[in-house]
XYZ file of C-alpha atoms in Angstrom:
374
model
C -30.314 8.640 -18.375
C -26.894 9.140 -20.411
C -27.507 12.507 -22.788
C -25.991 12.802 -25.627
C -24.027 15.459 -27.616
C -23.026 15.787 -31.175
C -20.621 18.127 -33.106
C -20.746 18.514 -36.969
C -18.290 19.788 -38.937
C -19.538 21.328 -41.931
C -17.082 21.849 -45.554
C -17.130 24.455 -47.874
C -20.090 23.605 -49.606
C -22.297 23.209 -46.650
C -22.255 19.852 -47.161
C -22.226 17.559 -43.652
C -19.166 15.970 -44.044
C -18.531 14.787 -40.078
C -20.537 13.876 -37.595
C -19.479 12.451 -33.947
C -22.595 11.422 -31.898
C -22.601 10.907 -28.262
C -19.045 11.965 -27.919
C -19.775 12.355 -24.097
C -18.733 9.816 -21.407
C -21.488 7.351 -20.441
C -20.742 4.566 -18.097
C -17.342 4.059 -17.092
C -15.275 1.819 -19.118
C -17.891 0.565 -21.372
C -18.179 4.176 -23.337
C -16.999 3.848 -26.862
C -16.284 7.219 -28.608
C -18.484 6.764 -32.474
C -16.311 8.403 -34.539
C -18.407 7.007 -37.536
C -21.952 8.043 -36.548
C -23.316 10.045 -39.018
C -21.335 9.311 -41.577
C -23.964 7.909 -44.452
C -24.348 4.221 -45.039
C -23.232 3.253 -41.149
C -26.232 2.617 -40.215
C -27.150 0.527 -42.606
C -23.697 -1.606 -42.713
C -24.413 -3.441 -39.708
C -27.581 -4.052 -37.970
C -26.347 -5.071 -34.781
C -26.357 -3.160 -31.835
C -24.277 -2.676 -28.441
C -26.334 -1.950 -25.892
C -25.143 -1.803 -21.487
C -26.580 -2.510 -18.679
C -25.499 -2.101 -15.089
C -21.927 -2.706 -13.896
C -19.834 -3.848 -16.747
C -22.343 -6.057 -18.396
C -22.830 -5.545 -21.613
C -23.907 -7.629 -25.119
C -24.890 -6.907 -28.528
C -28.559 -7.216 -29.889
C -29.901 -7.865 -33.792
C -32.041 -4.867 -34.866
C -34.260 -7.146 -36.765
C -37.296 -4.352 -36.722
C -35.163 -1.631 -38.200
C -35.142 0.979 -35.418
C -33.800 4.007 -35.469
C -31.447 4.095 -32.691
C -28.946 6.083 -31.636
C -26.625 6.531 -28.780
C -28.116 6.899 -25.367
C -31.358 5.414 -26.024
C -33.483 3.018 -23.985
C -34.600 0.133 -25.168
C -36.607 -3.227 -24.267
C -34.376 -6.291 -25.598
C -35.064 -10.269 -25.211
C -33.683 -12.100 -22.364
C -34.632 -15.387 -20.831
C -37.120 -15.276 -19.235
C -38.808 -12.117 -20.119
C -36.919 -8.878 -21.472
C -34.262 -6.532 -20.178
C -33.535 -2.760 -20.243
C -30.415 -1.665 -21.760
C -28.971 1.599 -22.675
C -27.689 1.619 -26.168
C -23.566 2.243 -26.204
C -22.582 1.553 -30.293
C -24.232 1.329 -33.016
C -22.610 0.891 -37.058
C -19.828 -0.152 -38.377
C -17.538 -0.082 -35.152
C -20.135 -2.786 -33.405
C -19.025 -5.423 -35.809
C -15.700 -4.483 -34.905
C -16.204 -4.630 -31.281
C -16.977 -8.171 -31.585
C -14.602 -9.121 -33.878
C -11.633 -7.375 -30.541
C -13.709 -10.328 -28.375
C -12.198 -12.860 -30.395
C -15.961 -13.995 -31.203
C -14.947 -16.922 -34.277
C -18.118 -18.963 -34.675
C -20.891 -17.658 -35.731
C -23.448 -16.395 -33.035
C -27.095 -16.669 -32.720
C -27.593 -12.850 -31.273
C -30.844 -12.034 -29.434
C -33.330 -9.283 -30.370
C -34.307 -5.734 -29.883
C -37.633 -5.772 -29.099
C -38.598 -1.699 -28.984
C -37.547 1.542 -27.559
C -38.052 1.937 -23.709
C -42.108 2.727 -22.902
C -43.008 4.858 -19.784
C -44.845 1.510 -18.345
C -41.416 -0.055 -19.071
C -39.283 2.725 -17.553
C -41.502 2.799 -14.477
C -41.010 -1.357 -13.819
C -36.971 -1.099 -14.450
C -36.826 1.565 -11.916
C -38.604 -0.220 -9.429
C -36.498 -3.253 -9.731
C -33.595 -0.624 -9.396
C -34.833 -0.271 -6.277
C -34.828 -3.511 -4.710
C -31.121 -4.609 -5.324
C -29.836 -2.727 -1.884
C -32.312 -4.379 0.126
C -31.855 -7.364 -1.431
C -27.796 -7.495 -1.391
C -28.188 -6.771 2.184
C -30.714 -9.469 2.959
C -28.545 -12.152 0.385
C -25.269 -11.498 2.678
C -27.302 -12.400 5.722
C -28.699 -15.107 4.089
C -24.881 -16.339 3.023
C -23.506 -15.884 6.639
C -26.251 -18.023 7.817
C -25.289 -20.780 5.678
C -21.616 -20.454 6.404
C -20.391 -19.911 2.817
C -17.072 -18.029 2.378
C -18.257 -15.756 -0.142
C -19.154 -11.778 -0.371
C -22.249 -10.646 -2.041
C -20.876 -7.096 -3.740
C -23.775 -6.507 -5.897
C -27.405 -7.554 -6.855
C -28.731 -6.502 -10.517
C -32.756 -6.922 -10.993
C -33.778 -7.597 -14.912
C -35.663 -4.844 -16.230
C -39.051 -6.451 -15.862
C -38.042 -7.723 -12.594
C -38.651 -11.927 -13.429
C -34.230 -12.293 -12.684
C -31.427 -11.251 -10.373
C -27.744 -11.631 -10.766
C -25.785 -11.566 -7.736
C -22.258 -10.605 -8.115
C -19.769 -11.971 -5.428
C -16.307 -12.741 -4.322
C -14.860 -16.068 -3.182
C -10.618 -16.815 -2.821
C -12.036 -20.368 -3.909
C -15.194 -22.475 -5.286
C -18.072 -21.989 -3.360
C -21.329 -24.269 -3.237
C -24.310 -22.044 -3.297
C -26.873 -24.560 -4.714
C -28.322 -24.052 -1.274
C -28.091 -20.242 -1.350
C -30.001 -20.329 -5.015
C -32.859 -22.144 -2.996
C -33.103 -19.907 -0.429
C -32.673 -17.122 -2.376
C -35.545 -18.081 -5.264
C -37.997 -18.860 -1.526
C -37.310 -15.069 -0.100
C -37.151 -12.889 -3.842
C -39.749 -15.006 -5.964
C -37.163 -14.424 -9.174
C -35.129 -16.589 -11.178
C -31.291 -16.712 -9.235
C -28.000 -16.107 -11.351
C -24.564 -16.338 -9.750
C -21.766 -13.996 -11.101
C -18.147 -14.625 -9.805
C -16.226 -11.467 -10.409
C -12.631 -10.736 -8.973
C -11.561 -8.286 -6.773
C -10.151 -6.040 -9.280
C -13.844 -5.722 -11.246
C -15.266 -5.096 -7.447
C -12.202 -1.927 -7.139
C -13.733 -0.603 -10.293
C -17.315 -1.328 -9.648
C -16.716 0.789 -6.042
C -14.903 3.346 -7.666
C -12.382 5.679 -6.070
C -8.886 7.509 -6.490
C -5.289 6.330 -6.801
C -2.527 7.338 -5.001
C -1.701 9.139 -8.540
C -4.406 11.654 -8.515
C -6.564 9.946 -10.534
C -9.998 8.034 -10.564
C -9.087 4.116 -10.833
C -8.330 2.487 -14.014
C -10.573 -0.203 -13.394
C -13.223 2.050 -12.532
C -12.787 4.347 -16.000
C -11.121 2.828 -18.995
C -9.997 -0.934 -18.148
C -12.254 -3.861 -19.420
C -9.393 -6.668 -19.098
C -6.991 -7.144 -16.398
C -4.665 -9.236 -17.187
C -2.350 -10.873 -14.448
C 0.588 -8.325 -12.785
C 3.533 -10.069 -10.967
C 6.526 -8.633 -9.039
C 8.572 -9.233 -11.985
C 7.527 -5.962 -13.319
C 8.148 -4.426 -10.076
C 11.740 -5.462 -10.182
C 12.627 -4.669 -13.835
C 11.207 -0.625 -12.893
C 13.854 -1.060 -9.889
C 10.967 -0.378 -7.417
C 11.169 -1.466 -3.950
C 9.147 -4.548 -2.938
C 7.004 -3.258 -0.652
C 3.477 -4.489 -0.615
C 1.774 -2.093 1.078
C 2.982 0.759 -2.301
C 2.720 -1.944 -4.725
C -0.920 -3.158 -3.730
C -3.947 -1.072 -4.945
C -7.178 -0.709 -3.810
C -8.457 -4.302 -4.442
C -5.000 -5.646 -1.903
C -3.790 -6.927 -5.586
C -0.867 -5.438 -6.967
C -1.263 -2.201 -8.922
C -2.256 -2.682 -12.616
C -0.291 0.378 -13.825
C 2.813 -2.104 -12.534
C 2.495 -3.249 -16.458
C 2.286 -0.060 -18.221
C 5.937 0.775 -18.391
C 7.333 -2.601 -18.444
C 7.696 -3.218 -21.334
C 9.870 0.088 -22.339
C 11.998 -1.105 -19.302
C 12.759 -4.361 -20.235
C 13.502 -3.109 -23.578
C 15.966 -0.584 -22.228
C 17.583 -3.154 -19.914
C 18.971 -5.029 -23.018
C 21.075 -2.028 -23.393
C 22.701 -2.911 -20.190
C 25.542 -4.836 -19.301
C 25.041 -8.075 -17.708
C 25.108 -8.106 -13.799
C 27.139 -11.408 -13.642
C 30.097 -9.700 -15.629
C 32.700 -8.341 -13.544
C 35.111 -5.315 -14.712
C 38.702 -5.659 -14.389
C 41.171 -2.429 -14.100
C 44.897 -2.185 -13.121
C 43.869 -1.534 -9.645
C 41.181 -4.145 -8.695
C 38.150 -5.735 -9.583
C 34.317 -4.059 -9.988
C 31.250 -5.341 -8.967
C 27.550 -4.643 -11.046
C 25.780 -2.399 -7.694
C 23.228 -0.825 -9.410
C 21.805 0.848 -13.107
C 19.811 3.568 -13.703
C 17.829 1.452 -17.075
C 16.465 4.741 -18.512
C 19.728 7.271 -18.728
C 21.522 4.200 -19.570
C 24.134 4.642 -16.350
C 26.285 1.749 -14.421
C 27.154 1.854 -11.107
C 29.907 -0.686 -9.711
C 31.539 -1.101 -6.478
C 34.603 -2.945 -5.221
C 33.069 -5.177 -2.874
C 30.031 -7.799 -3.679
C 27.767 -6.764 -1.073
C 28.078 -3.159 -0.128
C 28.685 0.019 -1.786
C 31.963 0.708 -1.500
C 34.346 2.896 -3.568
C 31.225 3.365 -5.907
C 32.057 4.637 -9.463
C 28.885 5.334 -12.275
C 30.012 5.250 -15.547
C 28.050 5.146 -19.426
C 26.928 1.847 -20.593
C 29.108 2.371 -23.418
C 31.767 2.953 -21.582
C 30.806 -0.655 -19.328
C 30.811 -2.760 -22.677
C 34.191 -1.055 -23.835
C 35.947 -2.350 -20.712
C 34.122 -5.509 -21.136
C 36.051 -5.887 -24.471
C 39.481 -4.830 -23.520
C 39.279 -7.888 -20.546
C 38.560 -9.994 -22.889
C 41.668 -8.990 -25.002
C 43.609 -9.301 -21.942
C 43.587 -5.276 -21.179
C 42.529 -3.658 -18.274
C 42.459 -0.038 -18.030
C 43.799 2.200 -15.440
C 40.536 3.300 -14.255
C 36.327 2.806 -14.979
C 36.307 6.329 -16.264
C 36.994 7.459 -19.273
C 39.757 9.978 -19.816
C 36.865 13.118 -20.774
C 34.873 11.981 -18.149
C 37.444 11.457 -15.237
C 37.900 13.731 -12.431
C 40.037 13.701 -9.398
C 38.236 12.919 -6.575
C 38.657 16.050 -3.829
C 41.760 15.052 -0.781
C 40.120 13.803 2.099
C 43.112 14.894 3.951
C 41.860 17.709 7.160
C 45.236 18.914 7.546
C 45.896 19.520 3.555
C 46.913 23.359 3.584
C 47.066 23.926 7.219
C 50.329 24.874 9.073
C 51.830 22.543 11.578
C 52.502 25.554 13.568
C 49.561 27.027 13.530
C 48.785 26.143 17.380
C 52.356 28.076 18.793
C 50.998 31.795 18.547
C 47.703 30.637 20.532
C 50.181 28.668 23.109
C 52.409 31.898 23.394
C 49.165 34.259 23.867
C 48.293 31.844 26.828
C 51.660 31.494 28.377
C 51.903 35.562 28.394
C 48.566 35.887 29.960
C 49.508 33.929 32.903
C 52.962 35.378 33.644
C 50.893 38.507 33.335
C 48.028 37.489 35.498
C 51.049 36.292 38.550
C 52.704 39.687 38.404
C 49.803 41.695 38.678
C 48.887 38.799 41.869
C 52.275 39.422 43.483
C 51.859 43.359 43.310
């Protein structure tokens, strides 16, 4: 059961002026940090209530009996058939909020919140917890059997054990109308089939990126919305699949965090189709650094040859002096120009340098044939 912690802050007067309930992290991605519990009257603003279940299911409830509920608790709310056991994630103001981020328009006929959790209620949710491994185990046999191309990842019992949701995976649209037959025969409960993707199955496993960190999907992430190699290529990162791809063999969601500043930054860039012209020859685009802002350009197309790096700035200046009909005597600017070092090995050497060495050998030998003839 999720505890729950709370920090007042208290003014001068010893009045309670703050109070932050349940600031803790509950489950995953679907913890909300109340910022307005305790303050007085948020209760009372908004009598509906957030309340999780397993995974990343969660809905909001009417709290037509007045309840006092707070963060953490366990309560008994209507389904169909039967009732369900939640955990309550939000209450106040910031529900109504909540649902207004879903985009929810029309107005919604919400379901009840029957009562807090009993002990006789607690002791029938746990022991539907502790059929869904059997039961995802037996449902995947089941599916082989029937040759469907689907994975079963998870099963999820109702808390008074009448309904199951199975969670699986398919590439494609899968007939199971035969499954849910089967199924209902060998469980005796009412059969729901969840599709989820592979990157809610990532976060539903869990586990750690090659940052350091526990997943995204598995901690903060609630939408995933799509990532394409385009954002691979605007961060200048090499297209291999085996670094871009993440856990769930999709490509990495943090692909889109930085994007956007590097797309932004890009525009600062000269175009790669523009070619520089100096007294000398001609400059190809090779390659830009889109954060420090720096150009690198080579005098052939499709290698990197003669490679000079030069400012932005400094790009779009010789941009404009081509098209005044001006072409500078080199990429560099004057302050930033330096002489490249002489390549030449024999650059403050003496050509004579070899004739003492010859003249020690030449005196060793006469020496050595004297010294043989004596």
């Amino acid at each position: 059961m999720p505890h729950t912690t709370s920090t007042r802050y208290i003014s001068g007067d010893g009045l309670s002026t703050l109070c932050a309930a349940s600031c803790s992290r509950q489950d995953k991605q679907l913890n909300s940090y109340d910022y307005l519990a305790g303050v007085p009257g948020n209760l009372e603003a908004c009598n509906l209530v957030e309340v999780q279940f397993k995974n990343t299911r969660k809905a909001y409830y009417v709290n037509d009996n007045h309840l006092a509920l707070t963060k953490g608790d366990i309560v008994a709310v209507e389904a169909s058939p039967g009732h369900d056991i939640g955990v309550v994630s939000l209450t106040g103001t910031l529900v109504q909020r909540q649902i207004e981020k879903l985009g929810y328009k029309t107005p919604i006929e919400y379901k009840r919140i029957y009562r807090k959790a009993r002990p006789l209620d607690l002791d029938k949710w746990h022991e539907s917890q502790g059929l869904e491994q059997d039961t995802m185990i037996r449902s995947r046999e089941m599916a082989k059997e029937l040759g469907l191309q689907m994975k079963i990842g998870d099963v999820e019992y109702q808390g008074d054990g009448q309904k199951a949701i199975f969670y699986y995976i398919a590439d494609g649209r899968v007939d199971f109308r035969q499954l849910i037959r089967v199924l209902a025969d060998a469980f005796h409960v009412r059969i729901e089939m969840r599709q989820i993707g592979a990157r809610q199955e990532a976060g539903r496993i869990g586990g750690f990126g090659p940052c350091g960190r526990e997943l995204c999907c598995a901690t903060w992430m609630t939408r995933f919305n799509s990532v394409s190699t385009v954002s691979a290529r605007f961060q200048d990162i090499a297209p291999n699949p085996q670094k871009l791809a993440g856990q769930c063999a999709k490509l990495k969601c943090c692909l889109n965090y930085e994007v956007d500043q590097y797309i932004e930054a890009s525009r600062k860039l000269p175009s790669r189709e523009i070619d520089l012209e100096t007294q000398d020859t001609t400059f190809y685009f090779f390659k830009a650094d889109v954060l420090s802002g720096m150009v690198s350009y080579s005098t052939d197309r499709r290698m990197a040859t003669n490679l000079v790096t030069i400012p932005s700035t400094r790009a779009f200046e010789i941009i404009r002096m081509n098209r005044e009909g001006l072409r500078p005597a080199r990429l560099e600017s004057d302050a930033d120009y330096k002489p490249k070092p002489s390549t030449d090995l024999l650059e403050g050497q003496s050509l004579t340098r070899f004739d003492n060495q010859q003249r020690k050998r030449n005196n060793r030998r006469r020496n050595n044939r004297g010294n043989a003839n004596h």
